[in-house]
Coordinates of C-alpha atoms (C1' of nucleotides) in Angstrom, one line a residue:
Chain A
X1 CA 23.8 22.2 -11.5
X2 CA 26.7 22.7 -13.7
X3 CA 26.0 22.8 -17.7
X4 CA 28.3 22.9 -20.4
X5 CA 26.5 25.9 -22.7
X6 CA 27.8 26.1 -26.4
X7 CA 28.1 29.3 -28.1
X8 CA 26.8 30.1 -31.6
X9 CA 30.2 28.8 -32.9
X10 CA 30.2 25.8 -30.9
X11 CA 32.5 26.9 -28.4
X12 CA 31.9 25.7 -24.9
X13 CA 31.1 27.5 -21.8
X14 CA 30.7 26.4 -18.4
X15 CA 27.6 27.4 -16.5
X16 CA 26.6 26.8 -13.1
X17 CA 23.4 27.2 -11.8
X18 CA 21.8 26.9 -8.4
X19 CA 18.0 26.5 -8.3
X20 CA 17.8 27.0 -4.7
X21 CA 20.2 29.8 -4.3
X22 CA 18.0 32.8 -3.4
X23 CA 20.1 34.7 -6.4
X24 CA 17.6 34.7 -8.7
X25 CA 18.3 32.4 -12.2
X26 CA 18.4 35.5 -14.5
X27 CA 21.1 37.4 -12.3
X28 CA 23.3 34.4 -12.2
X29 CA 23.3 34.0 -15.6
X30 CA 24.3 37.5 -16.0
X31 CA 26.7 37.4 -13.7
X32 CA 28.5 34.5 -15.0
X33 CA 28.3 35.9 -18.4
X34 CA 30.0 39.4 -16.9
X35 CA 32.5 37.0 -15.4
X36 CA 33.4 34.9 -18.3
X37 CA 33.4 38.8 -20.3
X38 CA 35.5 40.1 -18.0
X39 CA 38.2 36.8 -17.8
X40 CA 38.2 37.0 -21.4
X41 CA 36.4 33.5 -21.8
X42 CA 33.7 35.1 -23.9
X43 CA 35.7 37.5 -26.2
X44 CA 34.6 41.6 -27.4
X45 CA 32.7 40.3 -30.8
X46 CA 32.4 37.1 -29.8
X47 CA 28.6 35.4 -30.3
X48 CA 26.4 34.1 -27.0
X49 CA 24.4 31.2 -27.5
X50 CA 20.8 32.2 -28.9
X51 CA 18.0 32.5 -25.9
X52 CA 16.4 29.3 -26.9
X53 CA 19.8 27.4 -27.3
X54 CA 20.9 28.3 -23.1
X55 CA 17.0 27.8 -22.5
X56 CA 16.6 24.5 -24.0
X57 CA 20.2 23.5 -23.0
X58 CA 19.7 24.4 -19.0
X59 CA 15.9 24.0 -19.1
X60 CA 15.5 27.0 -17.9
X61 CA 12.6 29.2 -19.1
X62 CA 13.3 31.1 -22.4
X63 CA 11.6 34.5 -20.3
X64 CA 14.6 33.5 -18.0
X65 CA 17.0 34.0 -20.5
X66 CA 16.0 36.6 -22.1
X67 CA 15.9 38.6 -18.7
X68 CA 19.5 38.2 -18.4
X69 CA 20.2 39.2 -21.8
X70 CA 18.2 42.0 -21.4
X71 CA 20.0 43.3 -18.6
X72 CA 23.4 42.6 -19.8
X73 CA 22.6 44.3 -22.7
X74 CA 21.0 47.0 -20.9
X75 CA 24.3 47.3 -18.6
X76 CA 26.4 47.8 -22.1
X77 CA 28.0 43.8 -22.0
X78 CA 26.1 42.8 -25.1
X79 CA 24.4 44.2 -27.8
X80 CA 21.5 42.3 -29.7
X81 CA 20.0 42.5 -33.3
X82 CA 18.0 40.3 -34.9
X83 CA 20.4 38.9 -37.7
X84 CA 23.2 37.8 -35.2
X85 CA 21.4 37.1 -32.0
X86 CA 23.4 38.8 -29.1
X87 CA 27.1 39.4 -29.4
X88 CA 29.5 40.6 -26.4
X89 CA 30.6 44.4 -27.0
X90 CA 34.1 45.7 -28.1
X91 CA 34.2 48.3 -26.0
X92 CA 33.7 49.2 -22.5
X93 CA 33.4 52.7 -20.8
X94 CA 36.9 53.4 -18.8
X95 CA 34.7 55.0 -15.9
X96 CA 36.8 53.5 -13.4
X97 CA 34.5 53.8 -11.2
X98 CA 32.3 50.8 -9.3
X99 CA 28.7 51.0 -8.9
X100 CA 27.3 51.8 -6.1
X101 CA 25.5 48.4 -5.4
X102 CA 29.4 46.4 -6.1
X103 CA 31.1 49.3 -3.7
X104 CA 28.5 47.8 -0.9
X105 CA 28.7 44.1 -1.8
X106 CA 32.4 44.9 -1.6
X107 CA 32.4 46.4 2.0
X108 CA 30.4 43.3 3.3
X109 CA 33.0 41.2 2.0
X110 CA 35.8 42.8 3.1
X111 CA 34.0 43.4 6.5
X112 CA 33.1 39.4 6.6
X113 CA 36.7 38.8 5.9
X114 CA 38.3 41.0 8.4
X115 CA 36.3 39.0 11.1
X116 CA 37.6 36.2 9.9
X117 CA 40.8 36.5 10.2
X118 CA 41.4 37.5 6.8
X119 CA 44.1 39.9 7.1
X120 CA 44.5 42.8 4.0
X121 CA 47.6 41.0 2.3
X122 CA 45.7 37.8 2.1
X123 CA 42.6 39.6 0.9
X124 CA 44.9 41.2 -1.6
X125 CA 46.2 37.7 -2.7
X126 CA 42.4 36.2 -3.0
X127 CA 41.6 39.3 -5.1
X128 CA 45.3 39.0 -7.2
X129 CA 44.0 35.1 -8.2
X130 CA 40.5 36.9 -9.5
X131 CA 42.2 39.6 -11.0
X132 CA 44.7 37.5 -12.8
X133 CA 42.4 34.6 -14.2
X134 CA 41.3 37.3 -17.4
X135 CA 44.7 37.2 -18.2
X136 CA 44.8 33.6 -18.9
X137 CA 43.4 34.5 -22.4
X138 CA 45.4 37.2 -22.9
X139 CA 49.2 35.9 -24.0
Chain B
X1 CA 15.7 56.3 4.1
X2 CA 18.6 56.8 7.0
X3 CA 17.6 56.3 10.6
X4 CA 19.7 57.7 13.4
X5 CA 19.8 54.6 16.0
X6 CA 20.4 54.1 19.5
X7 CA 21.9 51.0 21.0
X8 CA 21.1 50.4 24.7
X9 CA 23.3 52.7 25.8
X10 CA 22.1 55.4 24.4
X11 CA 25.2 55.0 21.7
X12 CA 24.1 56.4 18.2
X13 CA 24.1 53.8 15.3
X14 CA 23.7 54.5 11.9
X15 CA 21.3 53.0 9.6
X16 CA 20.7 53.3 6.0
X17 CA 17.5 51.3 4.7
X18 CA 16.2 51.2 0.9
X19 CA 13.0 49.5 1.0
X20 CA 13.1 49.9 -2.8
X21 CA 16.1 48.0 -2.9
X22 CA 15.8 44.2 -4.3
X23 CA 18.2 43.5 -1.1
X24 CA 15.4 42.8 1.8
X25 CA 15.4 45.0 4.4
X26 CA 16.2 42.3 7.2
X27 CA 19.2 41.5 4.9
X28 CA 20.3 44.9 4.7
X29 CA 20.6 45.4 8.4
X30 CA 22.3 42.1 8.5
X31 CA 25.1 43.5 6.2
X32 CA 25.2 46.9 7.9
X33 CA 25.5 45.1 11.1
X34 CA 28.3 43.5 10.0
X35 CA 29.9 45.8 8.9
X36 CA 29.7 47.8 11.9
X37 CA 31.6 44.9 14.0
X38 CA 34.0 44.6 11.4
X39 CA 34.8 48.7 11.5
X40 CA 34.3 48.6 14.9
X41 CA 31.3 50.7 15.2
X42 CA 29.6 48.0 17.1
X43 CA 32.5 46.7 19.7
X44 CA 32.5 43.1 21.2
X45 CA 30.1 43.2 23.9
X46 CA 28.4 46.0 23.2
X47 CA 24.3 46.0 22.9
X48 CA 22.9 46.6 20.1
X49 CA 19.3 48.0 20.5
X50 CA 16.4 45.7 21.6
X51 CA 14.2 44.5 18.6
X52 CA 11.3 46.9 19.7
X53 CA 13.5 49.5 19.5
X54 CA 15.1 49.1 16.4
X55 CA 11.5 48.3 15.0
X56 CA 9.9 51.6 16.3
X57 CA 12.4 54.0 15.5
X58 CA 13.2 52.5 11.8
X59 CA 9.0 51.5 11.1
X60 CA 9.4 48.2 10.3
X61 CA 8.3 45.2 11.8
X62 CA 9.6 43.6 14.9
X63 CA 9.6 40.5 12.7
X64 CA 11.7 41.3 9.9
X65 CA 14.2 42.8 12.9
X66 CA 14.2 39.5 14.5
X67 CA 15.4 37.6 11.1
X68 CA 17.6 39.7 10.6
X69 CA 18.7 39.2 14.3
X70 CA 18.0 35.3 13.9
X71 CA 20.4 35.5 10.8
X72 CA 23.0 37.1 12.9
X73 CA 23.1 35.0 15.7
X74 CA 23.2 31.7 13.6
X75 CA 26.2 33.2 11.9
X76 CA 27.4 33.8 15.4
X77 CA 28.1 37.3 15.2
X78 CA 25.8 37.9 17.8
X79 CA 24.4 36.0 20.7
X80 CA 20.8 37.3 22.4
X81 CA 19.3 36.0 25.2
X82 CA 15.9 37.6 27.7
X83 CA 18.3 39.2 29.8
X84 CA 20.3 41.4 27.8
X85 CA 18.6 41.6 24.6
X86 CA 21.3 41.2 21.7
X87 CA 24.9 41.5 22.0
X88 CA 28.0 41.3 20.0
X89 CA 29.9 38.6 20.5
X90 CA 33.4 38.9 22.0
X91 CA 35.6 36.4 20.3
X92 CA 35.6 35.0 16.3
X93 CA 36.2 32.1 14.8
X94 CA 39.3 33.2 13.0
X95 CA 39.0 30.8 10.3
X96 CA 40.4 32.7 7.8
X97 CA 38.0 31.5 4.9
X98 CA 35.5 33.7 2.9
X99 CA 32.1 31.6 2.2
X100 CA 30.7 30.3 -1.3
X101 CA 28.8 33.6 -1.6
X102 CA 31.3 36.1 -0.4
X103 CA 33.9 34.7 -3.1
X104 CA 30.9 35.0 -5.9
X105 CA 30.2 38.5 -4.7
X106 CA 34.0 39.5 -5.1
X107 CA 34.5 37.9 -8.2
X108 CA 31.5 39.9 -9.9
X109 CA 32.7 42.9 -8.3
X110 CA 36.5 42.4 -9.6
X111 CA 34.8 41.4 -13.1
X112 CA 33.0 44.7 -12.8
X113 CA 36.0 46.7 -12.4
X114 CA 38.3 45.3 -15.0
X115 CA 36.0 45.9 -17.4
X116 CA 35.8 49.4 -16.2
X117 CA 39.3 49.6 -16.8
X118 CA 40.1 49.4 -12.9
X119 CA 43.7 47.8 -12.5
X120 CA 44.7 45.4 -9.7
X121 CA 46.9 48.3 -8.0
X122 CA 43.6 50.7 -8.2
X123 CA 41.2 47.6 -6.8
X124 CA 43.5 47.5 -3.9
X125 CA 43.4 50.9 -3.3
X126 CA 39.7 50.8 -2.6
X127 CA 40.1 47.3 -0.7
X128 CA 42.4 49.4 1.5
X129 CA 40.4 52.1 2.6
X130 CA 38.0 49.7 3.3
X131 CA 39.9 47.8 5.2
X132 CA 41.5 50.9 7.3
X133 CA 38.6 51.9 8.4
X134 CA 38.0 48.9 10.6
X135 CA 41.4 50.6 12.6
X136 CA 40.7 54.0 13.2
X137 CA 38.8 52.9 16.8
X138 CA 42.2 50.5 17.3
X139 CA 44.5 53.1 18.0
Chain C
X1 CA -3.5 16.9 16.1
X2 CA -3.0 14.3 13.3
X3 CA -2.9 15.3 10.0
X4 CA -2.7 13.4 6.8
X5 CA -1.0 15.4 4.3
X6 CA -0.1 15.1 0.4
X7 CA 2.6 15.7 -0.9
X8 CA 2.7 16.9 -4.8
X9 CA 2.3 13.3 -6.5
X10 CA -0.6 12.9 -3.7
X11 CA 1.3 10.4 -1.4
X12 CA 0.1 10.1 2.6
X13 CA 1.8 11.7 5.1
X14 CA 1.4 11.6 8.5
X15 CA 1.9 14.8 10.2
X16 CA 1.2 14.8 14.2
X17 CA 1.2 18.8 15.9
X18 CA 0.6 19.2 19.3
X19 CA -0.1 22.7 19.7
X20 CA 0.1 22.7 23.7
X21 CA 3.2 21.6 23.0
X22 CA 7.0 23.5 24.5
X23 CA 8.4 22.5 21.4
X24 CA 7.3 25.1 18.8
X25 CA 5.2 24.2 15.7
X26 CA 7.9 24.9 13.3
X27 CA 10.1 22.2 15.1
X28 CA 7.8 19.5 15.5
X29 CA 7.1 20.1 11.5
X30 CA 11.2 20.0 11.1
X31 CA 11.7 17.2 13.4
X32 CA 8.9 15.0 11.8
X33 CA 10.3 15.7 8.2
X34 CA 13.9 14.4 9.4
X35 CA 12.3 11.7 10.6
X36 CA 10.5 10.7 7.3
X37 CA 13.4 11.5 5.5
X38 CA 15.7 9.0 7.4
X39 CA 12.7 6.4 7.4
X40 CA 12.6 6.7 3.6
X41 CA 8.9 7.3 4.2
X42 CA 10.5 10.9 2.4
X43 CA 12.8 9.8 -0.6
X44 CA 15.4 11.5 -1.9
X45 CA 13.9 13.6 -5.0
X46 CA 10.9 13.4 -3.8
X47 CA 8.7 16.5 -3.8
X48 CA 7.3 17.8 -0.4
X49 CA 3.8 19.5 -0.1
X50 CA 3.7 23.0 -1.4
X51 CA 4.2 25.8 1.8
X52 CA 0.4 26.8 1.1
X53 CA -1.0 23.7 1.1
X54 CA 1.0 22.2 3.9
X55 CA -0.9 25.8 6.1
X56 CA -3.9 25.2 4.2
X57 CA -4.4 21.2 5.5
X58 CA -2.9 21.7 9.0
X59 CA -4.4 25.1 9.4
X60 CA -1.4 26.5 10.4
X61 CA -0.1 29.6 9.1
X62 CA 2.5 29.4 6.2
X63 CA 4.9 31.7 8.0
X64 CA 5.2 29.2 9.9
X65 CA 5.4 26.4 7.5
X66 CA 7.9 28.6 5.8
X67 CA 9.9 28.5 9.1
X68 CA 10.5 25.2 9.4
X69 CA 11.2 24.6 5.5
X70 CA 13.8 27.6 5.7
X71 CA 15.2 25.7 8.6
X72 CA 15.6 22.3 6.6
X73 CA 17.2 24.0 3.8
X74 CA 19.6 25.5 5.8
X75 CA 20.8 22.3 7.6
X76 CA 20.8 20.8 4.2
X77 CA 17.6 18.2 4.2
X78 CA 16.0 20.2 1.5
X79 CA 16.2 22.3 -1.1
X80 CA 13.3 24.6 -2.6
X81 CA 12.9 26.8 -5.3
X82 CA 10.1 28.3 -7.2
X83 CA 9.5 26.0 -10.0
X84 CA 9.9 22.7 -8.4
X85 CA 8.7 23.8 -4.6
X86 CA 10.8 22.0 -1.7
X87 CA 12.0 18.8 -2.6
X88 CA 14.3 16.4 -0.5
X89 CA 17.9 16.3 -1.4
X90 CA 19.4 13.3 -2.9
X91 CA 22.8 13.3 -1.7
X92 CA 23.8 14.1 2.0
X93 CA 27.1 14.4 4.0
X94 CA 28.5 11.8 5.5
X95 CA 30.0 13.9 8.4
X96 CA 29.8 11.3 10.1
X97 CA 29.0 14.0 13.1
X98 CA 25.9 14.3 15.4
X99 CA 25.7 18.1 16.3
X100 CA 26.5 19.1 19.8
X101 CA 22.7 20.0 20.3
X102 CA 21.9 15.8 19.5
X103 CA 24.5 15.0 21.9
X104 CA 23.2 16.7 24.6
X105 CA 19.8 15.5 23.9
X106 CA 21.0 11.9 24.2
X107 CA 23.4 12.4 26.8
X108 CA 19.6 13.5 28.9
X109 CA 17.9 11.0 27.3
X110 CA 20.6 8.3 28.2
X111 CA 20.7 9.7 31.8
X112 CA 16.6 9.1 32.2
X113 CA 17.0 5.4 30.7
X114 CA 19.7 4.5 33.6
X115 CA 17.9 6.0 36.1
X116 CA 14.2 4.1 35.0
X117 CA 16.2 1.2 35.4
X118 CA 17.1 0.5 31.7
X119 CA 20.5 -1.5 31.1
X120 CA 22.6 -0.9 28.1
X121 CA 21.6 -3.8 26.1
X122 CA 18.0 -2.6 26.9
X123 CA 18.8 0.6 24.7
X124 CA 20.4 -0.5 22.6
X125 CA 17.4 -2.8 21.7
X126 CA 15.3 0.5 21.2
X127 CA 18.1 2.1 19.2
X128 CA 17.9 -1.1 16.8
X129 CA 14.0 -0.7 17.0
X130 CA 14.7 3.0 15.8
X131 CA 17.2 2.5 13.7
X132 CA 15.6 -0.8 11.8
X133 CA 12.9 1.4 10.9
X134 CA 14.6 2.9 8.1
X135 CA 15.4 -0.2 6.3
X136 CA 11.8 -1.4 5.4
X137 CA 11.9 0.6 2.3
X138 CA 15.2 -0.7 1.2
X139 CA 14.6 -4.7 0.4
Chain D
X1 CA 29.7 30.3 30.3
X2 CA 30.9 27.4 32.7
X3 CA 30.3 27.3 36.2
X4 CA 32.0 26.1 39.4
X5 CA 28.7 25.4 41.7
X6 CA 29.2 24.0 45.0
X7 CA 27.1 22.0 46.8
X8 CA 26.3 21.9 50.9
X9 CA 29.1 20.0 51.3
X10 CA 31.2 21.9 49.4
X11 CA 32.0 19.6 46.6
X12 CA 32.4 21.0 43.5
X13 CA 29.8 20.4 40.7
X14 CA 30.3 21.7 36.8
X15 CA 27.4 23.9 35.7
X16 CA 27.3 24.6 31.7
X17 CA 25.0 27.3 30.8
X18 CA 24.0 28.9 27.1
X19 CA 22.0 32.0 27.9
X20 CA 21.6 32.3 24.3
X21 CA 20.3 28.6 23.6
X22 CA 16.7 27.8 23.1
X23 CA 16.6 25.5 25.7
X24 CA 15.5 27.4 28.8
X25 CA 18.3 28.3 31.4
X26 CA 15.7 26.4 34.4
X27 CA 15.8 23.3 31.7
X28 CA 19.5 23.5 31.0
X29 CA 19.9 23.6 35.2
X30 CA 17.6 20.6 35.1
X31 CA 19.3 18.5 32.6
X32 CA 22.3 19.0 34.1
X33 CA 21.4 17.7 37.2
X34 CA 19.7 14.8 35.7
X35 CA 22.5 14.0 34.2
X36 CA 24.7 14.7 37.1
X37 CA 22.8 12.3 39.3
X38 CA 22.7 9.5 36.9
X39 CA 26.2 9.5 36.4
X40 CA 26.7 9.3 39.9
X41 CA 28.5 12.9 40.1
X42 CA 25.5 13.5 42.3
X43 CA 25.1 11.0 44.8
X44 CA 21.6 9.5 46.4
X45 CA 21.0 11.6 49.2
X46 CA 23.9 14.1 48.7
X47 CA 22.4 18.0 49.0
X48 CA 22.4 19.9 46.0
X49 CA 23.7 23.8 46.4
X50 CA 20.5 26.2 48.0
X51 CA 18.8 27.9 45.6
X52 CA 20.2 31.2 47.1
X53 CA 24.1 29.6 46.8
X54 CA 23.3 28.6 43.2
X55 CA 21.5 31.9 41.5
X56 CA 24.7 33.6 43.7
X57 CA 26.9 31.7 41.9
X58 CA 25.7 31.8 38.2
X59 CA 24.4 35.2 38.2
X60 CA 20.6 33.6 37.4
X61 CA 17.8 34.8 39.4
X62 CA 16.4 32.5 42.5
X63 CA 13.2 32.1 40.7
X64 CA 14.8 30.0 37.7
X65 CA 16.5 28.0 39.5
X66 CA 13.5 27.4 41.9
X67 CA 11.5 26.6 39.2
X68 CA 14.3 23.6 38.0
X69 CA 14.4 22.3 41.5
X70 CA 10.4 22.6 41.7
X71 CA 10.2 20.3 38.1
X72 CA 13.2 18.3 39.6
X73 CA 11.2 17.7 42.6
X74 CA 8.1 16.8 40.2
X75 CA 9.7 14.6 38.6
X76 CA 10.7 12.9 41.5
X77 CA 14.8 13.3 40.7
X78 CA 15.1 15.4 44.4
X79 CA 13.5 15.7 47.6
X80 CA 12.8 19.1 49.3
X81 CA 12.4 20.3 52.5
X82 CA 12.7 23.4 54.5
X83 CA 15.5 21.8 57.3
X84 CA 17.7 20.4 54.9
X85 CA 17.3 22.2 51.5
X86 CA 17.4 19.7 47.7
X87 CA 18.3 16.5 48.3
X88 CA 18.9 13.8 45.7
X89 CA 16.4 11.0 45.6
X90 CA 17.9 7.9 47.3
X91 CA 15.5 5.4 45.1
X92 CA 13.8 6.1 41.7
X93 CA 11.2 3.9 40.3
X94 CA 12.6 1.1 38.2
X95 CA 9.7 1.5 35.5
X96 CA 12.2 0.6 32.7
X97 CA 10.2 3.1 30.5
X98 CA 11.2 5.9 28.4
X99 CA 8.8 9.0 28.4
X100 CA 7.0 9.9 25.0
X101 CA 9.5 12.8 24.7
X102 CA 12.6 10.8 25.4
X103 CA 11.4 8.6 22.9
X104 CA 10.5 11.6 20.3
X105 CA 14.0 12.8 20.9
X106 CA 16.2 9.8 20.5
X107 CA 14.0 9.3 17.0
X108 CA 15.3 12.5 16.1
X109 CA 18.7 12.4 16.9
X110 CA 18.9 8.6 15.5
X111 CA 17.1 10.2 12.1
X112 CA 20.0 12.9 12.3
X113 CA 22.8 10.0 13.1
X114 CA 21.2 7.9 10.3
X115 CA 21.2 10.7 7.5
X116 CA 24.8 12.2 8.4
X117 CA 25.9 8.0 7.9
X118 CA 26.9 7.1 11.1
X119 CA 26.0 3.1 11.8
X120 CA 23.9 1.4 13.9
X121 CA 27.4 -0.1 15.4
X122 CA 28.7 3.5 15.3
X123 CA 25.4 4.9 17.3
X124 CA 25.9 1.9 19.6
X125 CA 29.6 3.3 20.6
X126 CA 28.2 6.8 21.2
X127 CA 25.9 5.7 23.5
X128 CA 27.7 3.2 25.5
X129 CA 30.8 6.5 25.7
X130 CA 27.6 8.0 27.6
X131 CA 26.3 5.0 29.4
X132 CA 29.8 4.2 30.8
X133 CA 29.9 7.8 32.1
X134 CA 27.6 6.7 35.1
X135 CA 30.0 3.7 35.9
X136 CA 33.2 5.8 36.7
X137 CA 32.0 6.2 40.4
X138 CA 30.7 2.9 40.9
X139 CA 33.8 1.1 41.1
Chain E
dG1 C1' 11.2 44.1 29.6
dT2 C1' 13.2 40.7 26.5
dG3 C1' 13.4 37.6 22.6
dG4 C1' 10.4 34.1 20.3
dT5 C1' 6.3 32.3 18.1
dC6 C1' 2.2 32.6 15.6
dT7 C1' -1.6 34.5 12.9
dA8 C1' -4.3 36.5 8.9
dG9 C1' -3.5 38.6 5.2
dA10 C1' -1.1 41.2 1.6
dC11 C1' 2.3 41.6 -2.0
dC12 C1' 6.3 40.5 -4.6
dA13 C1' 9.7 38.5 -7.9
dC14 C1' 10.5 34.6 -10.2
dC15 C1' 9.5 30.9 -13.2
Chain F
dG1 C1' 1.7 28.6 -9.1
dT2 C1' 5.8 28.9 -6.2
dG3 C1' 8.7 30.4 -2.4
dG4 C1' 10.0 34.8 0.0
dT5 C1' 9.1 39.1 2.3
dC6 C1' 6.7 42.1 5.1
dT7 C1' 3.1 44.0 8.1
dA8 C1' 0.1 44.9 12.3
dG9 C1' -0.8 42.9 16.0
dA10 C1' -1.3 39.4 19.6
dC11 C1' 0.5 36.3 22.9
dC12 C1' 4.0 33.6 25.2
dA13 C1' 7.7 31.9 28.3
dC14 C1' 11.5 33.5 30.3
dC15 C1' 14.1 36.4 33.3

DNA sequence: GTGGTCTAGACCACC
DNA sequence: GTGGTCTAGACCACC
């Protein structure tokens, strides 16, 4: 299921959501949310729609929602007060480091891709398309 | 937890298991599996231990070792039959094409490390050692 | 064994197990559901019985009911997820395809007709009796 | 793996087997054959390999393919005796019926053909393809 | 000995 | 309440 989702300042924002995927509802919102972050589609400062807004809009649970939020905000994406609602952060640690659960997810992947077929320089391209859509924003 | 494992031939396998992990347990030796073809831990043909086995020496339950099996065969890395237990299979589809999930997977993980302030150049990097290590029994 | 089971709005359905049976119970559950789904006695939406009461009626276990659901969501019959249940899917692909495994059913089906002494035009008169069967819920 | 079997006479018959189907090697033998003599590949009263020649042959052990030619001879596709080995039945009974599990089989492959689109018209083709098989070494 | 099926029952996250 | 996972243990056909 695919929803448009409008922010607090009307702006809209795609979201896709399998019921029957067994990633759970709250981790593909956040996941989406660190996606659309990261390609710039939700900007440092900018407003996320309120919990009962994406809840109502997706109908999806507002416990749901408020999961992901939780966690994103947990994870240092978002910060939440009461007056504004929650509200992607301006600034991100430089750890340059992965965690330890994306270093694994990104060993399957590579490992599923090699035995494919897939060979590094075409891995490298798939990865260049990624990396480049959060420039899109940017110029 | 990591188990020391021993394929039919007596061959040592590494396994890592975190039952506390939200990844189930028949899906993390799924992943570990495959990654051990793709390295070439595992080599085509070779046996991997007999579900008993890999049940007693790791304490779980031959069931959650056969849907992990069941999970691998259907994805035809492996093929098992009464005769010779399990066994990795000798040729792949080289199809060249990463599934639905593998590509959400990746594009978290490359969200993940842009906003850590890993560049493209530095996301390759790890991508390569990942990928090398699949050569090191090639040569 | 017949069965009649309900589904979530409390509609009949007929569920026959034979537990002496080569085919396994998971199957014949699978097999039976394909069947009412191209009959339209199954409709597309429609909700099936839960996993535990679908156990609880045939008194069989719901690891085993689970089976046979996991198996239909995987080739694409059904979908399931925790608020809704297992429900049938509304749209399927016209591949156009039967699988190799439905092939070399019919291919031993075919070969027992000929040899009972059943022409062509005979089979194809079952076939239409088959096939017809699916249309009663369309006018 | 595919087979070269020969029979007493030396002519060549194709043997397909999937030691990692579902579908019992002994059944796979017996479909085969089934097959094979309804097509004609297998003549009425033409001697099918010796048990001994065939296990040789396909690496299987003499009991499974004992116990196809036993359900073979049950059946009534194949005579037995200890002078001249398996020999193909010259009549079979012109019943002009379908067992119950034919019958349960084609409903499920017709279901399948239904739901992935294919016509009545369409299913028709398929099975006259199969049908016309048995004719080639009629004429 | 091997994989495959099934049970009775528990527990879990998710919604 | 729902599906999903896991266990301990039994039994089975097949090879």
């Amino acid at each position: 299921m695919i929803q448009n989702i409008q922010n607090t300042e009307g702006k809209l924002m795609l979201l896709s959501l399998n019921f029957s995927s067994d990633v759970p509802i709250y981790m593909q919102i956040r996941n989406q949310i660190v996606v659309a972050i990261s390609t710039g589609t939700l900007e440092p400062g900018e407003r996320l729609p309120t919990i009962r807004n994406l809840a109502l809009e997706t109908g999806i649970n507002t416990m749901t929602v408020n999961k992901a939020y939780q966690l994103l905000k947990q994870e240092g994406y978002i910060t939440t007060d009461r007056r504004n609602g929650a509200m992607v952060n301006g600034t991100f640690h430089d750890t340059k480091t992965l965690s330890q659960k994306s270093m694994d997810y990104l060993k399957v992947v590579i490992s599923e891709a090699r035995l494919t077929g897939i060979s590094e320089e075409e891995f490298n391209h798939i990865c260049h398309i990624m990396y480049s859509e959060g420039n899109m924003n940017d110029g």
